[in-house]
PDB file of C-alpha atoms in Angstrom:
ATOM      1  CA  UNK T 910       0.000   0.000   0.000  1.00 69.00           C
ATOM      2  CA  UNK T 911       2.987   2.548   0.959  1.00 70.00           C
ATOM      3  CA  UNK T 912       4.551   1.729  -2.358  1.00 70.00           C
ATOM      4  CA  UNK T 913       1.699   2.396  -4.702  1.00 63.00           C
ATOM      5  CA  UNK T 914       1.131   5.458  -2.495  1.00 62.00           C
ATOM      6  CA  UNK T 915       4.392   6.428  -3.333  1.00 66.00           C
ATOM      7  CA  UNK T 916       4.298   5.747  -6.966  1.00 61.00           C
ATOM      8  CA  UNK T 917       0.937   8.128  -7.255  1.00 61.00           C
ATOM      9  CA  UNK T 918       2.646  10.914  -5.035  1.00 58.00           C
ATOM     10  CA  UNK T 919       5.939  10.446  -7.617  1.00 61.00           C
ATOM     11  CA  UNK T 920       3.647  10.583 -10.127  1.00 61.00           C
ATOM     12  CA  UNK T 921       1.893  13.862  -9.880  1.00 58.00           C
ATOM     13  CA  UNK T 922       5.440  15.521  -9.721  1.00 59.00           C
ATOM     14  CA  UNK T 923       6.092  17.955 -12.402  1.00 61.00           C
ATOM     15  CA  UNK T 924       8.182  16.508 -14.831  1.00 76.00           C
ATOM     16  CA  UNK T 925      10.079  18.942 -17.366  1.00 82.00           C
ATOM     17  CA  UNK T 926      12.563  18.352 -19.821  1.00 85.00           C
ATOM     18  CA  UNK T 927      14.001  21.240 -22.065  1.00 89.00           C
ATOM     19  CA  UNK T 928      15.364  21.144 -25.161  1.00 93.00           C
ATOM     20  CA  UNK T 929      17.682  24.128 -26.725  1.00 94.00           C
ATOM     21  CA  UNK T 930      19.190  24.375 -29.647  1.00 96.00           C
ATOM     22  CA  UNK T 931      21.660  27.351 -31.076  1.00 96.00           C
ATOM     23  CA  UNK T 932      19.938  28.846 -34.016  1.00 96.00           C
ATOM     24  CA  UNK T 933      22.668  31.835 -34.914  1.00 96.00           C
ATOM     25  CA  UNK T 934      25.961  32.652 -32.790  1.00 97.00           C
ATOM     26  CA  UNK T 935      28.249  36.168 -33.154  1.00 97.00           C
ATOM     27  CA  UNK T 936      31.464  37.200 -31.524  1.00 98.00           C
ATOM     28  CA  UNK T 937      31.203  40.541 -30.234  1.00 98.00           C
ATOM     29  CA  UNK T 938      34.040  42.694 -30.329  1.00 97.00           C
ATOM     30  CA  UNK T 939      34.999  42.256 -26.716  1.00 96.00           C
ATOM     31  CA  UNK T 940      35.278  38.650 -27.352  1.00 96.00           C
ATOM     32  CA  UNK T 941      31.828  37.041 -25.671  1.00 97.00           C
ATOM     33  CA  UNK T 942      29.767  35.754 -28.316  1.00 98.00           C
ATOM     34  CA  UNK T 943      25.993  36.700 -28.746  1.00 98.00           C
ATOM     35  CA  UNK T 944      24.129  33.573 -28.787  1.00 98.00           C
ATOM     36  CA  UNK T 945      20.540  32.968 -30.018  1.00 98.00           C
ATOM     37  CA  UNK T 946      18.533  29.781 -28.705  1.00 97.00           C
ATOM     38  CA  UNK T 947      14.931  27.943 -30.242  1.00 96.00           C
ATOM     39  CA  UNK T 948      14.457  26.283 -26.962  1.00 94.00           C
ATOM     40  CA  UNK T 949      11.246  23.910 -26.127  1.00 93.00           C
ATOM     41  CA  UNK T 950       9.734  22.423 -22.381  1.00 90.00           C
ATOM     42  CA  UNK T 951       7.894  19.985 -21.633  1.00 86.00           C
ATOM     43  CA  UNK T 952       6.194  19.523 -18.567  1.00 81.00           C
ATOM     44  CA  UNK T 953       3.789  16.725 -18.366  1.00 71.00           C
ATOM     45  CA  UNK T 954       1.278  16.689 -14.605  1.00 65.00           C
ATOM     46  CA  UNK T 955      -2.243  15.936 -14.666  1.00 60.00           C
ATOM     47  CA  UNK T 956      -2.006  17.369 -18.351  1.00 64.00           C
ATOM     48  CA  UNK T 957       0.710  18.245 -20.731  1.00 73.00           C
ATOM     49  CA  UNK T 958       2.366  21.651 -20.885  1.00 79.00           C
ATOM     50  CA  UNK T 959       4.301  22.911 -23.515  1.00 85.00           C
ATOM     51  CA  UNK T 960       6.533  26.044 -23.590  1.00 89.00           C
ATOM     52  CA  UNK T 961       8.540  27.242 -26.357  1.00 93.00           C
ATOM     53  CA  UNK T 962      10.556  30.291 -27.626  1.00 94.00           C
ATOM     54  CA  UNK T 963      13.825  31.948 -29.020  1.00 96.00           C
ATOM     55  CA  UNK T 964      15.741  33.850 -26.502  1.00 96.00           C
ATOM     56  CA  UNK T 965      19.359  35.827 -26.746  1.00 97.00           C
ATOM     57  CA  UNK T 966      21.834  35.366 -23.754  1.00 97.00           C
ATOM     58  CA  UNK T 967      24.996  36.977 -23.877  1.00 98.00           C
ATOM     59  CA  UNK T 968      27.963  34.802 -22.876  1.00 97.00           C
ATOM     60  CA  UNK T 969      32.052  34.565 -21.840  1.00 95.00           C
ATOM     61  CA  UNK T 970      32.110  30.988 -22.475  1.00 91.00           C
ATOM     62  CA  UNK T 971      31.499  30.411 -18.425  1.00 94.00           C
ATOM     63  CA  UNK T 972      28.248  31.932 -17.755  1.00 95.00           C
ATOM     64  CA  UNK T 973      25.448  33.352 -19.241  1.00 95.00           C
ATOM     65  CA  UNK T 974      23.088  36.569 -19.255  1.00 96.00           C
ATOM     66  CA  UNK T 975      20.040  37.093 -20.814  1.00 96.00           C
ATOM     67  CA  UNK T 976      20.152  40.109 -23.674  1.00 96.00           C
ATOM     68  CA  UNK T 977      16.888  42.361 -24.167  1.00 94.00           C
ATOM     69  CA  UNK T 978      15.608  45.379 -24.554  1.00 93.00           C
ATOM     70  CA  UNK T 979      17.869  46.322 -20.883  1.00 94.00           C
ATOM     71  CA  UNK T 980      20.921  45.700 -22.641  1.00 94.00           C
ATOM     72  CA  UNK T 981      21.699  48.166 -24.546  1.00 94.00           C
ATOM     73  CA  UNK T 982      23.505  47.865 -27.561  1.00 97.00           C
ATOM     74  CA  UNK T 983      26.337  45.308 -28.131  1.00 97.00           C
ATOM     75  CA  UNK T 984      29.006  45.924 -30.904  1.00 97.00           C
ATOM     76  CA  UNK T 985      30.030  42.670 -33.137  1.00 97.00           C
ATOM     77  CA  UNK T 986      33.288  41.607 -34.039  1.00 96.00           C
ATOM     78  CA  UNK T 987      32.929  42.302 -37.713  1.00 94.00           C
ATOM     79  CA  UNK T 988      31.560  46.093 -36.656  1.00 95.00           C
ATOM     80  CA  UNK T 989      27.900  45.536 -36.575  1.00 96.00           C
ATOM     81  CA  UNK T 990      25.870  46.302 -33.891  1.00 97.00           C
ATOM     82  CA  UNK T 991      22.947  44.268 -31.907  1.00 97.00           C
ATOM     83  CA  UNK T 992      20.422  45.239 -29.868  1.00 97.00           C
ATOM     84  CA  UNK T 993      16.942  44.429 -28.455  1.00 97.00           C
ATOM     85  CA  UNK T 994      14.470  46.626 -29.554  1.00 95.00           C
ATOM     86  CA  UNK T 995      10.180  47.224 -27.698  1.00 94.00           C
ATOM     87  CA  UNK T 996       8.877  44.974 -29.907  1.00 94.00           C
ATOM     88  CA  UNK T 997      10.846  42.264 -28.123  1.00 94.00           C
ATOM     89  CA  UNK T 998      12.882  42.110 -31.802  1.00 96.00           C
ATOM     90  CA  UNK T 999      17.037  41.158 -32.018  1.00 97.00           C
ATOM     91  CA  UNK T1000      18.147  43.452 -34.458  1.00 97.00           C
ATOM     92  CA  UNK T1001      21.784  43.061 -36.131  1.00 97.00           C
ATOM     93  CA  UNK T1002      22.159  46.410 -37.971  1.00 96.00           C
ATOM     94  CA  UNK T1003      24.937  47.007 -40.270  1.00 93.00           C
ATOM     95  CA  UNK T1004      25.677  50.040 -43.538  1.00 92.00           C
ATOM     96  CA  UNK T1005      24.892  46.846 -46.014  1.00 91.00           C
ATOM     97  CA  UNK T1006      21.251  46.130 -46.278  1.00 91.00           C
ATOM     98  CA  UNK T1007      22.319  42.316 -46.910  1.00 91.00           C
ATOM     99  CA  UNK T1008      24.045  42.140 -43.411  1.00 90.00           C
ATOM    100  CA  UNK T1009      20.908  43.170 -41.079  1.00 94.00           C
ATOM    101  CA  UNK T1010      19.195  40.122 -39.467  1.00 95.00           C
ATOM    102  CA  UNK T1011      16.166  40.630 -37.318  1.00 96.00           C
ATOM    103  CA  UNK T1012      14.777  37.355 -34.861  1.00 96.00           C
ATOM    104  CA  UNK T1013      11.949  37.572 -33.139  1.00 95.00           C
ATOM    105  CA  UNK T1014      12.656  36.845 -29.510  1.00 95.00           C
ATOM    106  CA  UNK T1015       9.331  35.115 -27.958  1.00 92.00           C
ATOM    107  CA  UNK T1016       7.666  32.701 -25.881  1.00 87.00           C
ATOM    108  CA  UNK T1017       5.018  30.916 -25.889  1.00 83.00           C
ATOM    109  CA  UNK T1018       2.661  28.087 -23.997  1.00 75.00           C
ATOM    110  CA  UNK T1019       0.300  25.219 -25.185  1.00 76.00           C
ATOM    111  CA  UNK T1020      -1.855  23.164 -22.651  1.00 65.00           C
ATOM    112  CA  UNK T1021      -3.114  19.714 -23.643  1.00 55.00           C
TER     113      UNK T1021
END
């Protein structure tokens, strides 16, 4: 009896399991690199939860920080500049048209 208590309590506990992948990568001039993730969760209790997004993080190869619209601006190595704008958009702005990449930085949940 103790034991299938057990297994219902263990049960019920929320169970996540993320999943991130790198979807672009820059070096910035001061040598961190400006990393973009496509990152999913799963959480399955009672019923299923699913979050999912891109986010930027900012990192020295140790730790890293999230970058939005409170980071300011970040200059690349190859001159560009980054930054998060209101509309929750990474913008890589650069003189050539071809050079400027804009990712939208979101999340989102599902419930099943």
């Amino acid at each position: 009896m103790l034991l299938f208590l057990t297994l219902i309590l263990y049960s019920l506990q929320d169970r996540c399991h993320t999943s991130r992948y790198i979807n672009r990568k820059w070096k910035l001039a001061d040598g961190r690199s400006l990393i973009v993730y496509d990152w999913t969760e799963y959480c399955h209790v009672y019923a299923g939860k699913q979050t999912s997004g891109t986010s930027a993080y900012i990192s020295d190869g140790t730790k890293e920080d999230i970058f939005d619209k409170t980071s300011g601006t970040v200059k690349l190595a190859d001159g560009r500049t980054a930054y998060v704008g209101e509309d929750k958009y990474l913008r890589v702005m650069s003189d050539n048209v071809e050079k400027i990449v804009t990712i939208k930085l979101y999340s989102h949940i599902d419930f099943w």
